[in-house]
C-alpha cells in the first residue's frame, strides 16, 4: 500500500475538496471517492519517487526525534534550507519521513519526506 | 483481432469496476434505440444485448454513456442472476459472454447475501461446468468465470466449503465434457492463480480476512505439489509451465513459508534458460525472495545464494550480446536477494564468501558496460542495495563492525570507482546524438549516483576524499597521456557530491584540490559547469580559509562572462558572497566591476541577474558605509538613468518589461544588503524580529538610495498605476527593504505612507495592502510614526469598504490582504479601532461576506480576523458594540460553513472562531446558538434536532480545550455532509 502522507499537500487537499463536493451533490459515492484517493496515493508516491530529483540541503538544530510505527519524526529549530541559489530560514520545522524502499517496484526512492513548517 | 479483443476487454472492465449510478436513461430522440423508453426498460437478455451493442457500436458518445450507465444498473439488478447465464450461452459472441461472466462476478462478490445458503452448491456446480465449457473458449471469459468462482470460494471457505482447492483440482482432473486435458489443466491453473489475487483485492471485514488468509495458507499444501509436478514433467507444454510460474507468483504473495516453496523456487531457476519462461520465472523468484516473511528461512536463503551465483555465466553472456532483458532480469534476482536479506546473510559468518560473491555479482551489475540510459538501464536497479548493505554493516556493534569493514571497505572503494565511471559523460559526438529525454534521464541517474556517494562517505570518511584527490592529481599531472575531460569531470563530480552537503573542514586535501582546479584545462562546458559547482560546494570551507579566495575568484569571475555557464557561475558567486562576505572587501571593487559589465552586456537571463544582485547585496553588506554608497552609485546609476528614460516614454509592453526588470534588480539587491549584521557577526541567525540595538551613525545607505530614487519611482507609478505587475514590483522594493532594514527604514515611513495611500485610492491592489500590513507591524506602536500609519490604515480601509459596496467577488486577493491587514492591526495596535473615522460595523460586515468566499486562503484570513477581533470585546468599546449587535450573523455564517458551505479543510479555522466566541461572548453565544439552530434544515437537512442539541451542548461546554472543539466541529460537519461513518471520511487526513 502506498503512503497516505501526501494527502495533506496542496494537490491532495484540492482533490479531497473536489471529491467532497461530488459526494455532497450525490454525483459519486463515498466508496468511489475512496478509490480515487487510494489511486492518488499510489500515483503521487510513484511520481515523487521516480520523477523528481530536486535536491535541497538543510541544517538546523535537532529539538526532538522519534521513530514510531516505521515513521521518523524530527522537529528542528533554526533551520536553513539551501537550494541551488536560495537560502530560506525557518524557526521551526517538522520532518515526517517514511521508508520508501519497501514499496513495490520502487527501486529508486530511498525515503519519502514531507517537510512542513510548524505553526 | 487480438487488439480488438483487448480493447473490448478494457471497456468491459470499466463497466464492472464502476459504481452504481443514480438515475438511468434520459429521453432519446432516435426511436430505434433502447434508450427511448426509460421506465419500460426491463433488465432482460434482449435489452442487455441491445445495450451492449449500443455501447460498442453506436457512434454517438452520448448514447454510449447512457448505455454504460444502464448496463451498470443491469449488472447489479436482481435480474442479473437470470440473464447472466443466458448471456454465457455458446452461441453468443465473446463480448456478450464476457458481460455475463462479469455480472456473475459482481453479484457473487458484492451481493453474496442475496444467495440462500441452500443454493451455494448449485451455483458452484454451474460455475464449474461453465469454466469447463470455456476452458477451450474465449480466454477473457474464462478468466472472469474463474474470478467469479474464486470469489465464491472466498465467501464460503473455510466453514461451508472446507476443501475448496482439493475439490477444484479433483474436478478438473476428471476426464469428460469433451475437453482435452491440456485445456482443463490451463483452466485449473487460471483458477488457482486468480484465487489469491481475488483475495488480495476483495474487501472483507478484518476478522474474516484473517480467517480466509489462514484457510488459503493451508490450501498451499495441495497447490504446491501440483505445481511442482507440472513444472517437473518433461512433457509439460511451455504454456502450462508459464501458467504454473504465474500461479506460483500469485501464491507466494500470500506469504506462504519460503521453506515450503523452496523446491518450486529452485525449479524456477532451472526454467530461466528457457526464453519463453524467463520473464515469469524471474517474477516468481523475485516475489518469493521479497516476501517480508522470507527472512525467517535463513537456511533456504543460504541455498539460494549459489543458485543466484550460478546465473553469472548467463548474465555475462547476455551483457556481451547486448541482451538487455536478460541482464535486467538476472540483476533483479540478485538485487532482490541482496537487498532484502543482506542482514540475515551477513550474519551467517560461516558463509561469508558466498555472500561476498553475491555482492561482487551486484557490483558487476552496477558497473554493467555502456551508458545509462541509452545502452543499459540495469545499473540503476542496484543503488538501493548499496545503501542497505552499508546500513546493515554500520548497525553492528563496534567489534563486529570492524571485522565487516575490513572486508567491505575495499568493496565500497571499488564501488566509488565503478559509480564514477558510470557517471562519466559519453563522447561529445555521442552525447549530441541523445534525445533531450535521454539527457534528462542521465542527469537524474547522476543525481542518484551523487546521493549514493554522499552516503558512502559516511562509511569511508576522509579517506574517500584523499582517494579522489590522488586520482585527480594523477590524471592532471600525467604528462605522458592526456586524460579525457569526462574522466576529470566525473572525479570532480564525486568531490562536489560530498562537499555540497558534508562539512569537509577536517579534510586536508582541499587546498591541494583547489591547486588542481587551477590546472584543469577547461575545454568543455560540462567540465566548466562542474568546476564551478565544486567551487560553490566549497564556499563554507573558503569562509574558514579565506586565503584561498584569491585563487578561485578569478576563475569564477571569468566564468561569469560566459552565457553557457550562467547558472553555475552566478550561483557559485552568490554562495561565495554569502559565506565569505567579511573576507571579500579587498575584492569588492573587482567583483562589482565584472558584475556591472556582464549585466550591461545582458549575458544572463533575468533570474540569474536577480541572483547576481543578491550576491552583490551580500558583498556590499560587509563594506563601510561610504564604500557601500560609492559602489551602489556606480552599480545602479546606469539603471536609474534608464528608468528615467523609460518613465518618460508612453507605456507599452516592452518598456513595461524593462521597468519591471530594473525594479526587480533593486529589490533583489536590497533583499540581501544588510549592514546591521556587521555588528554581530558571530550572532548567527538569532537576531530578534524587531531590533532594539542602536543603529550605526548616519542614515542607512539603502535609505539614502531609496530617498534619491523616490521621486523617480513616483513618476513611474503615475504612468503605470493601473498595471498590477508594475505596482507589485514597486511594492516589492519597499517590502524587501523594510524587511531587511526594519527600524532603519523609519525616515521613509511618512513618505511611503503617503505614496501608498495615493496609490491605493487610485487603483486598489493587494500588494499595497500587504506593504501597509508590514508597516503596521513594525511602526504602529511607535508614537512618532503612529499618525501617518493611522491615516494610511483608515484610508485603505475606507477605500476597501467602497470596493465591498461595488461587489468584492472580483477581488478575492484584495479581500484576503485586507482581512490580514485588519487582523494585524487588531493584534499589534487595537487602538486603531477606537478611531471615529473607522467604521467597525462595516468592516465586520465585510468579514461576514468574505467568510462565504470560495477561495480558501481568503476564508482563512477572514477567520483569523474574527479570532483576533472577538477578544477585543473587552477593551475596545466599538468592537464590543458591533459584536453584541451583529454577532448572531457571524455565528450563522460559521454554522453555514460547517453545515457544508465551505471546504472541509477549513473546519479548524471555523472551530477557532467558535472557540473564540465561546471564550469571549459566552452568554450571547448560548442564546444565539439556540436561535440559529432552531431553523428546520439548518445548517443541513441531514442533521436531526437531537444531533443539533448535542452539538450545542458540546460546543458550550468546551471553553478551554481548543483541540477538543476542533474535533467536535469536524464530527458535526461530517454528519451535515452525509459523510459520517463512511470509510472515505475515516481515511481523510486533514
PDB file of N, CA and C in Angstrom, chain B residues 247-331:
ATOM      1  N   UNK B 247       1.138 -18.792 -11.425  1.00  0.00           N
ATOM      2  CA  UNK B 247       0.363 -19.246 -10.276  1.00  0.00           C
ATOM      3  C   UNK B 247       1.222 -19.181  -9.006  1.00  0.00           C
ATOM      4  N   UNK B 248       2.478 -19.590  -9.148  1.00  0.00           N
ATOM      5  CA  UNK B 248       3.392 -19.547  -8.005  1.00  0.00           C
ATOM      6  C   UNK B 248       3.554 -18.093  -7.527  1.00  0.00           C
ATOM      7  N   UNK B 249       3.777 -17.189  -8.491  1.00  0.00           N
ATOM      8  CA  UNK B 249       3.912 -15.763  -8.156  1.00  0.00           C
ATOM      9  C   UNK B 249       2.746 -15.283  -7.329  1.00  0.00           C
ATOM     10  N   UNK B 250       1.561 -15.726  -7.755  1.00  0.00           N
ATOM     11  CA  UNK B 250       0.351 -15.285  -7.102  1.00  0.00           C
ATOM     12  C   UNK B 250       0.275 -15.820  -5.671  1.00  0.00           C
ATOM     13  N   UNK B 251       0.693 -17.066  -5.465  1.00  0.00           N
ATOM     14  CA  UNK B 251       0.592 -17.668  -4.126  1.00  0.00           C
ATOM     15  C   UNK B 251       1.653 -17.165  -3.163  1.00  0.00           C
ATOM     16  N   UNK B 252       2.857 -16.916  -3.684  1.00  0.00           N
ATOM     17  CA  UNK B 252       3.898 -16.503  -2.732  1.00  0.00           C
ATOM     18  C   UNK B 252       3.560 -15.141  -2.121  1.00  0.00           C
ATOM     19  N   UNK B 253       2.753 -14.358  -2.824  1.00  0.00           N
ATOM     20  CA  UNK B 253       2.367 -13.056  -2.274  1.00  0.00           C
ATOM     21  C   UNK B 253       1.492 -13.200  -1.038  1.00  0.00           C
ATOM     22  N   UNK B 254       1.002 -14.431  -0.808  1.00  0.00           N
ATOM     23  CA  UNK B 254       0.192 -14.677   0.394  1.00  0.00           C
ATOM     24  C   UNK B 254       1.070 -15.005   1.590  1.00  0.00           C
ATOM     25  N   UNK B 255       2.388 -14.858   1.391  1.00  0.00           N
ATOM     26  CA  UNK B 255       3.301 -15.165   2.487  1.00  0.00           C
ATOM     27  C   UNK B 255       3.336 -16.647   2.837  1.00  0.00           C
ATOM     28  N   UNK B 256       3.318 -17.511   1.835  1.00  0.00           N
ATOM     29  CA  UNK B 256       3.476 -18.932   2.162  1.00  0.00           C
ATOM     30  C   UNK B 256       4.940 -19.121   2.582  1.00  0.00           C
ATOM     31  N   UNK B 257       5.196 -20.005   3.529  1.00  0.00           N
ATOM     32  CA  UNK B 257       6.565 -20.143   4.040  1.00  0.00           C
ATOM     33  C   UNK B 257       7.556 -20.468   2.919  1.00  0.00           C
ATOM     34  N   UNK B 258       8.667 -19.728   2.919  1.00  0.00           N
ATOM     35  CA  UNK B 258       9.665 -19.929   1.858  1.00  0.00           C
ATOM     36  C   UNK B 258      10.213 -21.355   1.895  1.00  0.00           C
ATOM     37  N   UNK B 259      10.273 -21.916   3.111  1.00  0.00           N
ATOM     38  CA  UNK B 259      10.830 -23.276   3.200  1.00  0.00           C
ATOM     39  C   UNK B 259       9.953 -24.257   2.429  1.00  0.00           C
ATOM     40  N   UNK B 260       8.657 -23.960   2.374  1.00  0.00           N
ATOM     41  CA  UNK B 260       7.748 -24.874   1.671  1.00  0.00           C
ATOM     42  C   UNK B 260       7.766 -24.667   0.164  1.00  0.00           C
ATOM     43  N   UNK B 261       8.062 -23.467  -0.261  1.00  0.00           N
ATOM     44  CA  UNK B 261       8.086 -23.260  -1.710  1.00  0.00           C
ATOM     45  C   UNK B 261       9.509 -23.379  -2.257  1.00  0.00           C
ATOM     46  N   UNK B 262      10.433 -23.745  -1.373  1.00  0.00           N
ATOM     47  CA  UNK B 262      11.845 -23.821  -1.739  1.00  0.00           C
ATOM     48  C   UNK B 262      12.092 -24.631  -3.019  1.00  0.00           C
ATOM     49  N   UNK B 263      11.479 -25.845  -3.060  1.00  0.00           N
ATOM     50  CA  UNK B 263      11.676 -26.718  -4.212  1.00  0.00           C
ATOM     51  C   UNK B 263      11.194 -26.051  -5.488  1.00  0.00           C
ATOM     52  N   UNK B 264      10.048 -25.395  -5.390  1.00  0.00           N
ATOM     53  CA  UNK B 264       9.484 -24.731  -6.575  1.00  0.00           C
ATOM     54  C   UNK B 264      10.363 -23.579  -7.034  1.00  0.00           C
ATOM     55  N   UNK B 265      10.882 -22.833  -6.059  1.00  0.00           N
ATOM     56  CA  UNK B 265      11.751 -21.713  -6.426  1.00  0.00           C
ATOM     57  C   UNK B 265      12.989 -22.244  -7.151  1.00  0.00           C
ATOM     58  N   UNK B 266      13.501 -23.379  -6.645  1.00  0.00           N
ATOM     59  CA  UNK B 266      14.651 -23.991  -7.332  1.00  0.00           C
ATOM     60  C   UNK B 266      14.285 -24.356  -8.768  1.00  0.00           C
ATOM     61  N   UNK B 267      13.077 -24.887  -8.932  1.00  0.00           N
ATOM     62  CA  UNK B 267      12.629 -25.240 -10.285  1.00  0.00           C
ATOM     63  C   UNK B 267      12.557 -24.008 -11.181  1.00  0.00           C
ATOM     64  N   UNK B 268      12.189 -22.874 -10.569  1.00  0.00           N
ATOM     65  CA  UNK B 268      12.141 -21.633 -11.349  1.00  0.00           C
ATOM     66  C   UNK B 268      13.512 -21.317 -11.931  1.00  0.00           C
ATOM     67  N   UNK B 269      14.565 -21.569 -11.123  1.00  0.00           N
ATOM     68  CA  UNK B 269      15.914 -21.301 -11.618  1.00  0.00           C
ATOM     69  C   UNK B 269      16.218 -22.153 -12.849  1.00  0.00           C
ATOM     70  N   UNK B 270      15.738 -23.406 -12.828  1.00  0.00           N
ATOM     71  CA  UNK B 270      16.009 -24.261 -13.985  1.00  0.00           C
ATOM     72  C   UNK B 270      15.217 -23.808 -15.211  1.00  0.00           C
ATOM     73  N   UNK B 271      14.135 -23.041 -14.959  1.00  0.00           N
ATOM     74  CA  UNK B 271      13.335 -22.550 -16.099  1.00  0.00           C
ATOM     75  C   UNK B 271      13.970 -21.321 -16.745  1.00  0.00           C
ATOM     76  N   UNK B 272      14.924 -20.677 -16.035  1.00  0.00           N
ATOM     77  CA  UNK B 272      15.469 -19.413 -16.542  1.00  0.00           C
ATOM     78  C   UNK B 272      16.138 -19.487 -17.926  1.00  0.00           C
ATOM     79  N   UNK B 273      16.833 -20.590 -18.251  1.00  0.00           N
ATOM     80  CA  UNK B 273      17.459 -20.616 -19.591  1.00  0.00           C
ATOM     81  C   UNK B 273      16.439 -20.645 -20.728  1.00  0.00           C
ATOM     82  N   UNK B 274      15.209 -20.998 -20.430  1.00  0.00           N
ATOM     83  CA  UNK B 274      14.181 -21.059 -21.477  1.00  0.00           C
ATOM     84  C   UNK B 274      13.623 -19.644 -21.729  1.00  0.00           C
ATOM     85  N   UNK B 275      13.888 -19.072 -22.896  1.00  0.00           N
ATOM     86  CA  UNK B 275      13.478 -17.681 -23.150  1.00  0.00           C
ATOM     87  C   UNK B 275      11.976 -17.471 -22.974  1.00  0.00           C
ATOM     88  N   UNK B 276      11.206 -18.525 -23.281  1.00  0.00           N
ATOM     89  CA  UNK B 276       9.763 -18.396 -23.202  1.00  0.00           C
ATOM     90  C   UNK B 276       9.296 -18.236 -21.749  1.00  0.00           C
ATOM     91  N   UNK B 277      10.068 -18.822 -20.820  1.00  0.00           N
ATOM     92  CA  UNK B 277       9.655 -18.822 -19.418  1.00  0.00           C
ATOM     93  C   UNK B 277      10.402 -17.786 -18.585  1.00  0.00           C
ATOM     94  N   UNK B 278      11.436 -17.172 -19.205  1.00  0.00           N
ATOM     95  CA  UNK B 278      12.347 -16.332 -18.434  1.00  0.00           C
ATOM     96  C   UNK B 278      11.628 -15.275 -17.590  1.00  0.00           C
ATOM     97  N   UNK B 279      10.789 -14.461 -18.233  1.00  0.00           N
ATOM     98  CA  UNK B 279      10.161 -13.338 -17.516  1.00  0.00           C
ATOM     99  C   UNK B 279       9.309 -13.789 -16.335  1.00  0.00           C
ATOM    100  N   UNK B 280       8.471 -14.808 -16.578  1.00  0.00           N
ATOM    101  CA  UNK B 280       7.591 -15.263 -15.491  1.00  0.00           C
ATOM    102  C   UNK B 280       8.402 -15.919 -14.383  1.00  0.00           C
ATOM    103  N   UNK B 281       9.492 -16.613 -14.769  1.00  0.00           N
ATOM    104  CA  UNK B 281      10.323 -17.250 -13.743  1.00  0.00           C
ATOM    105  C   UNK B 281      10.990 -16.179 -12.872  1.00  0.00           C
ATOM    106  N   UNK B 282      11.503 -15.119 -13.516  1.00  0.00           N
ATOM    107  CA  UNK B 282      12.138 -14.031 -12.755  1.00  0.00           C
ATOM    108  C   UNK B 282      11.126 -13.439 -11.773  1.00  0.00           C
ATOM    109  N   UNK B 283       9.938 -13.189 -12.286  1.00  0.00           N
ATOM    110  CA  UNK B 283       8.895 -12.589 -11.460  1.00  0.00           C
ATOM    111  C   UNK B 283       8.602 -13.456 -10.233  1.00  0.00           C
ATOM    112  N   UNK B 284       8.486 -14.771 -10.485  1.00  0.00           N
ATOM    113  CA  UNK B 284       8.162 -15.688  -9.386  1.00  0.00           C
ATOM    114  C   UNK B 284       9.299 -15.712  -8.357  1.00  0.00           C
ATOM    115  N   UNK B 285      10.539 -15.780  -8.846  1.00  0.00           N
ATOM    116  CA  UNK B 285      11.681 -15.831  -7.907  1.00  0.00           C
ATOM    117  C   UNK B 285      11.735 -14.551  -7.079  1.00  0.00           C
ATOM    118  N   UNK B 286      11.635 -13.400  -7.781  1.00  0.00           N
ATOM    119  CA  UNK B 286      11.729 -12.114  -7.073  1.00  0.00           C
ATOM    120  C   UNK B 286      10.600 -11.997  -6.043  1.00  0.00           C
ATOM    121  N   UNK B 287       9.398 -12.383  -6.425  1.00  0.00           N
ATOM    122  CA  UNK B 287       8.278 -12.319  -5.488  1.00  0.00           C
ATOM    123  C   UNK B 287       8.519 -13.199  -4.268  1.00  0.00           C
ATOM    124  N   UNK B 288       9.036 -14.400  -4.523  1.00  0.00           N
ATOM    125  CA  UNK B 288       9.253 -15.327  -3.410  1.00  0.00           C
ATOM    126  C   UNK B 288      10.324 -14.767  -2.464  1.00  0.00           C
ATOM    127  N   UNK B 289      11.412 -14.269  -3.053  1.00  0.00           N
ATOM    128  CA  UNK B 289      12.513 -13.764  -2.219  1.00  0.00           C
ATOM    129  C   UNK B 289      12.100 -12.510  -1.447  1.00  0.00           C
ATOM    130  N   UNK B 290      11.259 -11.676  -2.083  1.00  0.00           N
ATOM    131  CA  UNK B 290      10.951 -10.374  -1.480  1.00  0.00           C
ATOM    132  C   UNK B 290       9.872 -10.413  -0.424  1.00  0.00           C
ATOM    133  N   UNK B 291       9.278 -11.576  -0.205  1.00  0.00           N
ATOM    134  CA  UNK B 291       8.254 -11.630   0.832  1.00  0.00           C
ATOM    135  C   UNK B 291       8.841 -11.280   2.190  1.00  0.00           C
ATOM    136  N   UNK B 292       8.185 -10.390   2.908  1.00  0.00           N
ATOM    137  CA  UNK B 292       8.756  -9.948   4.187  1.00  0.00           C
ATOM    138  C   UNK B 292       9.067 -11.130   5.122  1.00  0.00           C
ATOM    139  N   UNK B 293       8.246 -12.145   5.025  1.00  0.00           N
ATOM    140  CA  UNK B 293       8.384 -13.267   5.929  1.00  0.00           C
ATOM    141  C   UNK B 293       9.583 -14.163   5.597  1.00  0.00           C
ATOM    142  N   UNK B 294      10.077 -14.019   4.347  1.00  0.00           N
ATOM    143  CA  UNK B 294      11.084 -14.985   3.888  1.00  0.00           C
ATOM    144  C   UNK B 294      12.393 -14.895   4.669  1.00  0.00           C
ATOM    145  N   UNK B 295      12.624 -13.778   5.368  1.00  0.00           N
ATOM    146  CA  UNK B 295      13.892 -13.658   6.103  1.00  0.00           C
ATOM    147  C   UNK B 295      13.997 -14.663   7.258  1.00  0.00           C
ATOM    148  N   UNK B 296      12.863 -15.280   7.612  1.00  0.00           N
ATOM    149  CA  UNK B 296      12.927 -16.253   8.707  1.00  0.00           C
ATOM    150  C   UNK B 296      13.550 -17.574   8.271  1.00  0.00           C
ATOM    151  N   UNK B 297      13.628 -17.777   6.973  1.00  0.00           N
ATOM    152  CA  UNK B 297      14.104 -19.073   6.485  1.00  0.00           C
ATOM    153  C   UNK B 297      15.528 -18.966   5.991  1.00  0.00           C
ATOM    154  N   UNK B 298      16.430 -18.738   6.955  1.00  0.00           N
ATOM    155  CA  UNK B 298      17.817 -18.470   6.596  1.00  0.00           C
ATOM    156  C   UNK B 298      18.435 -19.628   5.818  1.00  0.00           C
ATOM    157  N   UNK B 299      18.085 -20.859   6.219  1.00  0.00           N
ATOM    158  CA  UNK B 299      18.696 -21.997   5.529  1.00  0.00           C
ATOM    159  C   UNK B 299      18.324 -22.026   4.054  1.00  0.00           C
ATOM    160  N   UNK B 300      17.059 -21.714   3.780  1.00  0.00           N
ATOM    161  CA  UNK B 300      16.633 -21.666   2.381  1.00  0.00           C
ATOM    162  C   UNK B 300      17.370 -20.542   1.658  1.00  0.00           C
ATOM    163  N   UNK B 301      17.489 -19.412   2.333  1.00  0.00           N
ATOM    164  CA  UNK B 301      18.175 -18.282   1.692  1.00  0.00           C
ATOM    165  C   UNK B 301      19.616 -18.662   1.360  1.00  0.00           C
ATOM    166  N   UNK B 302      20.247 -19.371   2.293  1.00  0.00           N
ATOM    167  CA  UNK B 302      21.635 -19.774   2.040  1.00  0.00           C
ATOM    168  C   UNK B 302      21.730 -20.696   0.825  1.00  0.00           C
ATOM    169  N   UNK B 303      20.690 -21.522   0.649  1.00  0.00           N
ATOM    170  CA  UNK B 303      20.696 -22.408  -0.526  1.00  0.00           C
ATOM    171  C   UNK B 303      20.489 -21.610  -1.809  1.00  0.00           C
ATOM    172  N   UNK B 304      19.791 -20.479  -1.680  1.00  0.00           N
ATOM    173  CA  UNK B 304      19.514 -19.678  -2.880  1.00  0.00           C
ATOM    174  C   UNK B 304      20.773 -18.957  -3.389  1.00  0.00           C
ATOM    175  N   UNK B 305      21.695 -18.642  -2.449  1.00  0.00           N
ATOM    176  CA  UNK B 305      22.882 -17.876  -2.864  1.00  0.00           C
ATOM    177  C   UNK B 305      23.631 -18.544  -4.026  1.00  0.00           C
ATOM    178  N   UNK B 306      24.027 -19.839  -3.876  1.00  0.00           N
ATOM    179  CA  UNK B 306      24.723 -20.459  -5.014  1.00  0.00           C
ATOM    180  C   UNK B 306      23.878 -20.518  -6.283  1.00  0.00           C
ATOM    181  N   UNK B 307      22.564 -20.658  -6.104  1.00  0.00           N
ATOM    182  CA  UNK B 307      21.680 -20.681  -7.290  1.00  0.00           C
ATOM    183  C   UNK B 307      21.801 -19.364  -8.060  1.00  0.00           C
ATOM    184  N   UNK B 308      21.760 -18.278  -7.296  1.00  0.00           N
ATOM    185  CA  UNK B 308      21.844 -16.968  -7.932  1.00  0.00           C
ATOM    186  C   UNK B 308      23.223 -16.789  -8.565  1.00  0.00           C
ATOM    187  N   UNK B 309      24.266 -17.230  -7.822  1.00  0.00           N
ATOM    188  CA  UNK B 309      25.621 -17.080  -8.358  1.00  0.00           C
ATOM    189  C   UNK B 309      25.796 -17.867  -9.660  1.00  0.00           C
ATOM    190  N   UNK B 310      25.050 -18.976  -9.743  1.00  0.00           N
ATOM    191  CA  UNK B 310      25.196 -19.811 -10.949  1.00  0.00           C
ATOM    192  C   UNK B 310      24.658 -19.105 -12.194  1.00  0.00           C
ATOM    193  N   UNK B 311      23.951 -17.982 -11.997  1.00  0.00           N
ATOM    194  CA  UNK B 311      23.407 -17.264 -13.158  1.00  0.00           C
ATOM    195  C   UNK B 311      24.447 -16.335 -13.790  1.00  0.00           C
ATOM    196  N   UNK B 312      25.625 -16.262 -13.155  1.00  0.00           N
ATOM    197  CA  UNK B 312      26.608 -15.277 -13.629  1.00  0.00           C
ATOM    198  C   UNK B 312      27.019 -15.488 -15.081  1.00  0.00           C
ATOM    199  N   UNK B 313      27.098 -16.780 -15.441  1.00  0.00           N
ATOM    200  CA  UNK B 313      27.522 -17.073 -16.805  1.00  0.00           C
ATOM    201  C   UNK B 313      26.485 -16.526 -17.806  1.00  0.00           C
ATOM    202  N   UNK B 314      25.213 -16.839 -17.487  1.00  0.00           N
ATOM    203  CA  UNK B 314      24.116 -16.367 -18.352  1.00  0.00           C
ATOM    204  C   UNK B 314      24.113 -14.832 -18.406  1.00  0.00           C
ATOM    205  N   UNK B 315      24.412 -14.218 -17.258  1.00  0.00           N
ATOM    206  CA  UNK B 315      24.441 -12.763 -17.180  1.00  0.00           C
ATOM    207  C   UNK B 315      25.536 -12.187 -18.079  1.00  0.00           C
ATOM    208  N   UNK B 316      26.740 -12.774 -17.944  1.00  0.00           N
ATOM    209  CA  UNK B 316      27.859 -12.274 -18.751  1.00  0.00           C
ATOM    210  C   UNK B 316      27.567 -12.391 -20.245  1.00  0.00           C
ATOM    211  N   UNK B 317      27.003 -13.533 -20.591  1.00  0.00           N
ATOM    212  CA  UNK B 317      26.672 -13.776 -21.994  1.00  0.00           C
ATOM    213  C   UNK B 317      25.657 -12.726 -22.491  1.00  0.00           C
ATOM    214  N   UNK B 318      24.645 -12.499 -21.664  1.00  0.00           N
ATOM    215  CA  UNK B 318      23.605 -11.535 -22.043  1.00  0.00           C
ATOM    216  C   UNK B 318      24.219 -10.148 -22.231  1.00  0.00           C
ATOM    217  N   UNK B 319      25.134  -9.789 -21.322  1.00  0.00           N
ATOM    218  CA  UNK B 319      25.773  -8.474 -21.417  1.00  0.00           C
ATOM    219  C   UNK B 319      26.574  -8.384 -22.712  1.00  0.00           C
ATOM    220  N   UNK B 320      27.308  -9.469 -22.990  1.00  0.00           N
ATOM    221  CA  UNK B 320      28.119  -9.484 -24.212  1.00  0.00           C
ATOM    222  C   UNK B 320      27.267  -9.331 -25.465  1.00  0.00           C
ATOM    223  N   UNK B 321      26.111 -10.000 -25.447  1.00  0.00           N
ATOM    224  CA  UNK B 321      25.250  -9.963 -26.630  1.00  0.00           C
ATOM    225  C   UNK B 321      24.303  -8.778 -26.639  1.00  0.00           C
ATOM    226  N   UNK B 322      24.439  -7.930 -25.642  1.00  0.00           N
ATOM    227  CA  UNK B 322      23.549  -6.767 -25.581  1.00  0.00           C
ATOM    228  C   UNK B 322      22.098  -7.146 -25.331  1.00  0.00           C
ATOM    229  N   UNK B 323      21.887  -8.290 -24.674  1.00  0.00           N
ATOM    230  CA  UNK B 323      20.519  -8.739 -24.387  1.00  0.00           C
ATOM    231  C   UNK B 323      20.063  -8.089 -23.072  1.00  0.00           C
ATOM    232  N   UNK B 324      19.462  -6.902 -23.199  1.00  0.00           N
ATOM    233  CA  UNK B 324      19.153  -6.112 -22.009  1.00  0.00           C
ATOM    234  C   UNK B 324      18.089  -6.751 -21.124  1.00  0.00           C
ATOM    235  N   UNK B 325      17.125  -7.433 -21.748  1.00  0.00           N
ATOM    236  CA  UNK B 325      16.045  -8.029 -20.946  1.00  0.00           C
ATOM    237  C   UNK B 325      16.604  -9.071 -19.977  1.00  0.00           C
ATOM    238  N   UNK B 326      17.490  -9.928 -20.530  1.00  0.00           N
ATOM    239  CA  UNK B 326      18.028 -10.999 -19.687  1.00  0.00           C
ATOM    240  C   UNK B 326      18.893 -10.429 -18.567  1.00  0.00           C
ATOM    241  N   UNK B 327      19.781  -9.498 -18.918  1.00  0.00           N
ATOM    242  CA  UNK B 327      20.650  -8.976 -17.859  1.00  0.00           C
ATOM    243  C   UNK B 327      19.816  -8.262 -16.794  1.00  0.00           C
ATOM    244  N   UNK B 328      18.795  -7.576 -17.238  1.00  0.00           N
ATOM    245  CA  UNK B 328      17.916  -6.872 -16.309  1.00  0.00           C
ATOM    246  C   UNK B 328      17.253  -7.853 -15.342  1.00  0.00           C
ATOM    247  N   UNK B 329      16.731  -8.946 -15.894  1.00  0.00           N
ATOM    248  CA  UNK B 329      16.023  -9.949 -15.084  1.00  0.00           C
ATOM    249  C   UNK B 329      16.947 -10.577 -14.057  1.00  0.00           C
ATOM    250  N   UNK B 330      18.143 -10.976 -14.505  1.00  0.00           N
ATOM    251  CA  UNK B 330      19.068 -11.638 -13.571  1.00  0.00           C
ATOM    252  C   UNK B 330      19.485 -10.649 -12.480  1.00  0.00           C
ATOM    253  N   UNK B 331      19.708  -9.404 -12.895  1.00  0.00           N
ATOM    254  CA  UNK B 331      20.082  -8.391 -11.909  1.00  0.00           C
ATOM    255  C   UNK B 331      18.981  -8.225 -10.873  1.00  0.00           C
TER     256      UNK B 331
END
